[in-house]
Tab-separated table of N, CA and C in Angstrom:
chain	number	residue	atom	x	y	z
A	7	MET	N	28.265	-63.179	155.205
A	7	MET	CA	29.126	-61.543	155.720
A	7	MET	C	30.570	-61.726	155.707
A	8	LEU	N	31.137	-61.022	155.076
A	8	LEU	CA	33.201	-60.922	154.708
A	8	LEU	C	33.366	-59.765	156.261
A	9	SER	N	32.472	-58.643	156.901
A	9	SER	CA	33.022	-58.177	157.936
A	9	SER	C	31.941	-57.851	158.470
A	10	LYS	N	32.130	-56.599	159.372
A	10	LYS	CA	31.208	-56.229	160.182
A	10	LYS	C	30.370	-55.175	159.279
A	11	ARG	N	30.915	-54.568	158.539
A	11	ARG	CA	30.249	-53.894	157.229
A	11	ARG	C	30.139	-53.864	156.324
A	12	LEU	N	30.747	-55.068	155.513
A	12	LEU	CA	30.684	-55.553	154.239
A	12	LEU	C	30.182	-56.600	154.338
A	13	GLU	N	28.820	-57.187	153.532
A	13	GLU	CA	28.065	-58.011	153.273
A	13	GLU	C	27.936	-58.533	151.878
A	14	ILE	N	28.073	-59.576	151.495
A	14	ILE	CA	27.665	-59.701	149.850
A	14	ILE	C	26.657	-60.628	150.188
A	15	TYR	N	25.585	-60.934	149.065
A	15	TYR	CA	24.601	-61.819	149.348
A	15	TYR	C	24.175	-61.913	147.904
A	16	SER	N	23.160	-62.840	147.834
A	16	SER	CA	23.043	-63.771	146.165
A	16	SER	C	20.924	-63.600	146.151
A	17	PHE	N	20.462	-63.160	145.615
A	17	PHE	CA	18.873	-63.528	145.382
A	17	PHE	C	18.883	-63.990	143.935
A	18	ALA	N	16.981	-65.147	144.266
A	18	ALA	CA	16.629	-65.628	142.695
A	18	ALA	C	15.334	-65.608	143.127
A	19	GLY	N	14.407	-65.528	142.290
A	19	GLY	CA	12.934	-65.491	142.346
A	19	GLY	C	12.438	-65.449	141.092
A	20	ALA	N	11.130	-66.224	141.033
A	20	ALA	CA	10.224	-65.552	140.216
A	20	ALA	C	9.142	-64.459	139.881
A	21	THR	N	8.995	-63.916	138.855
A	21	THR	CA	8.006	-62.480	138.520
A	21	THR	C	7.193	-62.871	137.988
A	22	VAL	N	5.714	-62.184	138.321
A	22	VAL	CA	4.887	-62.337	137.215
A	22	VAL	C	4.556	-60.984	137.129
A	23	ASN	N	4.333	-60.587	136.021
A	23	ASN	CA	4.671	-59.136	135.503
A	23	ASN	C	2.820	-59.326	134.475
A	24	TYR	N	2.166	-58.103	135.241
A	24	TYR	CA	1.039	-57.300	134.189
A	24	TYR	C	1.142	-56.401	133.397
A	25	LEU	N	0.920	-56.148	132.280
A	25	LEU	CA	0.827	-55.415	131.483
A	25	LEU	C	-0.584	-54.041	131.999
A	26	ILE	N	-0.108	-53.110	131.716
A	26	ILE	CA	-1.373	-51.996	132.648
A	26	ILE	C	-1.849	-51.402	131.179
A	27	LYS	N	-0.387	-51.039	130.663
A	27	LYS	CA	-0.800	-49.757	129.486
A	27	LYS	C	0.355	-50.557	128.012
A	28	SER	N	-0.563	-50.417	127.199
A	28	SER	CA	0.197	-50.983	125.902
A	28	SER	C	0.402	-49.816	125.043
A	29	ALA	N	1.269	-49.368	124.735
A	29	ALA	CA	1.079	-47.999	123.653
A	29	ALA	C	2.919	-47.782	122.798
A	30	THR	N	2.604	-47.500	121.805
A	30	THR	CA	3.884	-47.175	120.891
A	30	THR	C	3.706	-45.778	120.530
A	31	GLN	N	5.275	-45.019	120.845
A	31	GLN	CA	5.119	-43.512	119.992
A	31	GLN	C	6.179	-43.839	119.169
A	32	VAL	N	6.387	-43.438	117.805
A	32	VAL	CA	7.021	-43.537	116.598
A	32	VAL	C	7.540	-42.067	116.412
A	33	HIS	N	8.965	-41.789	116.737
A	33	HIS	CA	9.212	-40.176	116.225
A	33	HIS	C	9.981	-40.417	114.700
A	34	LEU	N	9.935	-39.582	113.800
A	34	LEU	CA	10.715	-39.648	112.877
A	34	LEU	C	11.923	-38.600	112.560
A	35	ASP	N	12.951	-38.576	112.667
A	35	ASP	CA	14.335	-37.569	113.229
A	35	ASP	C	14.076	-36.994	111.466
A	36	ASP	N	13.807	-37.521	110.049
A	36	ASP	CA	14.420	-37.256	108.466
A	36	ASP	C	13.367	-37.123	107.751
A	37	GLU	N	11.921	-37.681	108.317
A	37	GLU	CA	10.749	-37.736	107.497
A	37	GLU	C	9.363	-36.996	108.182
A	38	GLU	N	8.470	-37.288	107.607
A	38	GLU	CA	7.382	-36.817	107.977
A	38	GLU	C	6.326	-37.952	108.076
A	39	PHE	N	5.137	-37.989	108.567
A	39	PHE	CA	3.903	-38.767	108.419
A	39	PHE	C	3.276	-37.720	106.989
A	40	GLU	N	1.999	-38.797	106.426
A	40	GLU	CA	1.257	-38.193	105.701
A	40	GLU	C	0.644	-36.656	106.041
A	41	ASP	N	0.206	-36.340	107.156
A	41	ASP	CA	-0.236	-35.320	108.238
A	41	ASP	C	0.820	-34.289	108.583
A	42	GLY	N	1.939	-34.487	107.965
A	42	GLY	CA	2.994	-33.215	108.536
A	42	GLY	C	3.620	-33.272	109.859
A	43	SER	N	3.171	-34.173	110.100
A	43	SER	CA	3.568	-34.610	111.917
A	43	SER	C	4.965	-35.477	111.882
A	44	ARG	N	5.810	-35.260	112.819
A	44	ARG	CA	6.955	-36.468	112.765
A	44	ARG	C	6.923	-37.058	114.066
A	45	SER	N	5.554	-37.075	114.728
A	45	SER	CA	5.435	-37.959	115.803
A	45	SER	C	4.301	-39.033	115.663
A	46	GLU	N	3.621	-40.001	115.825
A	46	GLU	CA	2.628	-40.640	115.967
A	46	GLU	C	2.362	-41.871	117.123
A	47	SER	N	1.137	-41.250	117.714
A	47	SER	CA	1.166	-43.075	118.708
A	47	SER	C	0.371	-43.809	118.713
A	48	PHE	N	0.534	-45.285	118.702
A	48	PHE	CA	-0.284	-45.990	119.056
A	48	PHE	C	-0.784	-46.557	120.546
A	49	LYS	N	-2.607	-46.341	120.605
A	49	LYS	CA	-2.549	-46.501	121.807
A	49	LYS	C	-2.918	-48.002	122.055
A	50	THR	N	-2.870	-48.918	120.824
A	50	THR	CA	-3.238	-50.093	121.052
A	50	THR	C	-2.013	-51.246	120.511
A	51	ILE	N	-1.687	-52.585	120.684
A	51	ILE	CA	-0.514	-52.676	120.198
A	51	ILE	C	-1.294	-54.515	119.934
A	52	GLU	N	-1.757	-54.715	118.824
A	52	GLU	CA	-1.993	-56.106	118.860
A	52	GLU	C	-1.696	-57.257	119.236
A	53	GLY	N	-2.177	-58.506	119.555
A	53	GLY	CA	-1.676	-59.640	119.967
A	53	GLY	C	-0.336	-59.395	121.129
A	54	VAL	N	-0.259	-58.669	121.653
A	54	VAL	CA	0.459	-58.706	123.207
A	54	VAL	C	-0.184	-59.293	124.494
A	55	ARG	N	0.222	-59.979	125.352
A	55	ARG	CA	-0.069	-60.658	126.649
A	55	ARG	C	-0.245	-59.598	127.476
A	56	LYS	N	-1.390	-59.689	128.600
A	56	LYS	CA	-1.756	-58.546	129.498
A	56	LYS	C	-0.835	-59.655	130.569
A	57	MET	N	-0.340	-60.340	131.008
A	57	MET	CA	0.777	-61.558	131.484
A	57	MET	C	1.505	-62.165	131.246
A	58	HIS	N	2.569	-62.046	131.595
A	58	HIS	CA	3.495	-63.030	131.824
A	58	HIS	C	4.834	-63.407	132.466
A	59	ILE	N	4.613	-64.465	132.834
A	59	ILE	CA	6.041	-65.212	133.960
A	59	ILE	C	7.396	-65.489	133.441
A	60	GLY	N	8.612	-64.800	134.705
A	60	GLY	CA	9.430	-64.411	134.307
A	60	GLY	C	10.284	-64.670	135.324
A	61	TYR	N	11.490	-64.181	135.491
A	61	TYR	CA	12.272	-64.672	136.312
A	61	TYR	C	13.542	-63.494	136.649
A	62	ASN	N	14.200	-63.574	137.820
A	62	ASN	CA	15.391	-62.540	138.077
A	62	ASN	C	16.375	-63.113	138.912
A	63	PHE	N	17.563	-62.699	139.096
A	63	PHE	CA	18.668	-63.075	139.866
A	63	PHE	C	19.730	-62.337	139.603
A	64	GLY	N	20.693	-62.149	140.837
A	64	GLY	CA	21.605	-61.197	140.591
A	64	GLY	C	22.312	-61.336	141.844
A	65	LEU	N	23.307	-60.310	142.331
A	65	LEU	CA	23.766	-60.316	143.827
A	65	LEU	C	24.153	-58.759	144.068
A	66	GLY	N	24.050	-59.022	145.342
A	66	GLY	CA	23.990	-57.607	146.164
A	66	GLY	C	25.039	-57.434	146.852
A	67	VAL	N	25.724	-56.339	147.218
A	67	VAL	CA	26.335	-55.512	147.859
A	67	VAL	C	26.092	-54.547	149.134
A	68	SER	N	26.080	-54.854	150.225
A	68	SER	CA	26.013	-53.622	151.236
A	68	SER	C	26.968	-53.480	152.174
A	69	ILE	N	27.353	-52.239	152.284
A	69	ILE	CA	28.041	-51.614	153.246
A	69	ILE	C	27.611	-51.082	154.172
A	70	LYS	N	27.992	-51.416	155.642
A	70	LYS	CA	27.286	-50.742	156.790
A	70	LYS	C	27.829	-49.049	157.030
A	71	VAL	N	27.407	-47.708	156.818
A	71	VAL	CA	28.149	-46.801	157.036
A	71	VAL	C	27.631	-46.108	157.889
A	72	SER	N	26.518	-46.389	159.197
A	72	SER	CA	27.028	-46.084	160.214
A	72	SER	C	26.299	-47.378	161.045
A	73	LYS	N	25.892	-47.130	162.099
A	73	LYS	CA	25.363	-48.230	163.206
A	73	LYS	C	23.854	-48.898	162.384
A	74	HIS	N	22.911	-47.299	161.840
A	74	HIS	CA	21.702	-48.092	161.261
A	74	HIS	C	21.644	-48.185	159.715
A	75	LEU	N	22.597	-47.083	158.976
A	75	LEU	CA	22.520	-46.977	158.020
A	75	LEU	C	23.323	-47.566	157.245
A	76	GLY	N	22.934	-48.263	155.947
A	76	GLY	CA	24.038	-48.789	154.751
A	76	GLY	C	23.455	-48.361	153.239
A	77	VAL	N	24.649	-48.664	152.799
A	77	VAL	CA	23.990	-48.387	150.809
A	77	VAL	C	24.545	-49.641	150.381
A	78	LEU	N	23.892	-49.844	149.518
A	78	LEU	CA	24.020	-51.307	148.606
A	78	LEU	C	24.039	-51.065	147.093
A	79	THR	N	24.427	-52.325	146.957
A	79	THR	CA	24.445	-52.407	144.909
A	79	THR	C	23.811	-53.466	144.598
A	80	GLU	N	23.190	-53.706	143.223
A	80	GLU	CA	22.678	-54.818	143.239
A	80	GLU	C	22.730	-54.927	141.677
A	81	PRO	N	23.106	-55.686	141.227
A	81	PRO	CA	23.375	-55.696	139.926
A	81	PRO	C	22.930	-57.475	139.447
A	82	SER	N	21.824	-57.197	138.636
A	82	SER	CA	20.864	-58.209	138.390
A	82	SER	C	20.362	-58.566	136.723
A	83	TYR	N	19.805	-59.202	136.778
A	83	TYR	CA	19.085	-59.981	135.089
A	83	TYR	C	18.067	-60.679	135.581
A	84	SER	N	17.081	-60.182	134.325
A	84	SER	CA	15.831	-60.715	134.299
A	84	SER	C	15.293	-61.274	132.933
A	85	GLY	N	14.677	-62.259	132.902
A	85	GLY	CA	14.012	-62.696	131.862
A	85	GLY	C	12.550	-63.443	131.733
A	86	SER	N	12.049	-63.928	130.651
A	86	SER	CA	10.810	-64.189	130.544
A	86	SER	C	10.765	-65.825	130.425
A	87	PHE	N	9.631	-66.322	130.880
A	87	PHE	CA	9.783	-67.631	130.747
A	87	PHE	C	9.029	-68.108	129.294
A	88	SER	N	7.543	-66.594	129.271
A	88	SER	CA	6.775	-67.016	128.780
A	88	SER	C	6.921	-65.489	127.737
A	89	SER	N	6.425	-66.299	126.765
A	89	SER	CA	5.975	-64.593	125.336
A	89	SER	C	5.604	-63.901	125.873
A	90	ILE	N	5.916	-62.815	125.440
A	90	ILE	CA	4.972	-61.547	125.380
A	90	ILE	C	3.850	-61.077	124.653
A	91	ASN	N	3.668	-62.063	123.392
A	91	ASN	CA	2.855	-61.697	122.142
A	91	ASN	C	2.245	-63.599	122.140
A	92	LYS	N	1.158	-63.137	121.547
A	92	LYS	CA	0.491	-64.179	121.251
A	92	LYS	C	-0.071	-64.215	119.661
A	93	ASN	N	-0.813	-65.407	118.956
A	93	ASN	CA	-1.127	-65.424	117.778
A	93	ASN	C	-0.052	-64.729	117.057
A	94	SER	N	1.212	-65.193	116.932
A	94	SER	CA	1.972	-64.579	115.936
A	94	SER	C	2.900	-66.175	115.884
A	95	PRO	N	3.712	-66.207	115.041
A	95	PRO	CA	4.515	-67.038	114.090
A	95	PRO	C	5.635	-66.995	115.321
A	96	PHE	N	6.223	-66.086	115.935
A	96	PHE	CA	7.652	-65.726	116.067
A	96	PHE	C	6.944	-65.528	118.128
A	97	GLN	N	8.349	-65.882	118.882
A	97	GLN	CA	7.821	-65.365	120.080
A	97	GLN	C	8.981	-64.595	120.524
A	98	SER	N	8.437	-63.609	121.290
A	98	SER	CA	9.385	-62.525	121.649
A	98	SER	C	8.880	-62.842	123.548
A	99	ARG	N	10.460	-62.731	123.764
A	99	ARG	CA	10.958	-62.944	125.533
A	99	ARG	C	11.221	-61.562	125.908
A	100	LEU	N	11.131	-61.228	127.115
A	100	LEU	CA	11.665	-59.981	127.506
A	100	LEU	C	12.865	-60.529	128.311
A	101	HIS	N	14.298	-59.679	128.090
A	101	HIS	CA	15.312	-59.837	128.832
A	101	HIS	C	16.032	-58.443	129.111
A	102	ALA	N	16.769	-58.670	130.051
A	102	ALA	CA	17.057	-57.252	130.550
A	102	ALA	C	18.293	-57.166	131.977
A	103	TRP	N	19.300	-56.514	131.891
A	103	TRP	CA	20.335	-56.067	132.644
A	103	TRP	C	19.697	-55.058	133.588
A	104	GLY	N	20.329	-55.392	134.557
A	104	GLY	CA	19.520	-53.865	135.627
A	104	GLY	C	20.971	-53.793	136.925
A	105	LEU	N	20.554	-52.707	137.594
A	105	LEU	CA	21.438	-52.534	138.449
A	105	LEU	C	20.855	-51.346	139.482
A	106	ALA	N	20.545	-52.135	140.861
A	106	ALA	CA	19.601	-51.079	141.481
A	106	ALA	C	20.859	-50.488	142.696
A	107	LEU	N	20.492	-49.029	142.977
A	107	LEU	CA	21.497	-48.402	144.059
A	107	LEU	C	20.553	-48.211	144.953
A	108	GLY	N	20.843	-48.198	146.506
A	108	GLY	CA	19.943	-48.142	147.099
A	108	GLY	C	20.382	-47.929	148.829
A	109	ALA	N	19.868	-47.299	149.671
A	109	ALA	CA	20.287	-47.103	151.073
A	109	ALA	C	19.381	-47.998	151.723
A	110	ILE	N	19.902	-48.764	152.807
A	110	ILE	CA	19.211	-49.686	153.550
A	110	ILE	C	19.279	-48.836	155.163
A	111	TYR	N	18.342	-48.972	155.839
A	111	TYR	CA	18.112	-48.946	157.483
A	111	TYR	C	17.726	-49.856	158.467
A	112	HIS	N	18.928	-50.276	159.010
A	112	HIS	CA	18.485	-51.491	160.016
A	112	HIS	C	17.812	-50.407	161.666
A	113	PHE	N	17.015	-51.240	161.746
A	113	PHE	CA	15.924	-50.948	163.164
A	113	PHE	C	16.862	-51.136	164.406
């Protein structure tokens, strides 16, 4: 804690991610599919794992704006330990930068 109003913190952890639905939608701007449409949806994607294990870490800043209320921001990075695809000659791992903005209420 830097002051009574400002707090800086870090966080890290493991994640277990479960795929609820896999689908892809393709939209063409300049061409059409054989049926004349400009978009097509694929309901299943072959070789995608239902579950993968990952990690996340980041920093956070919380500013107290009143006795009970504060605002926060948390830039973070998330990645995968395990590949999201199976039975493939290559491995795909998810990686993402994120930014959470929110409010916190202290009881």
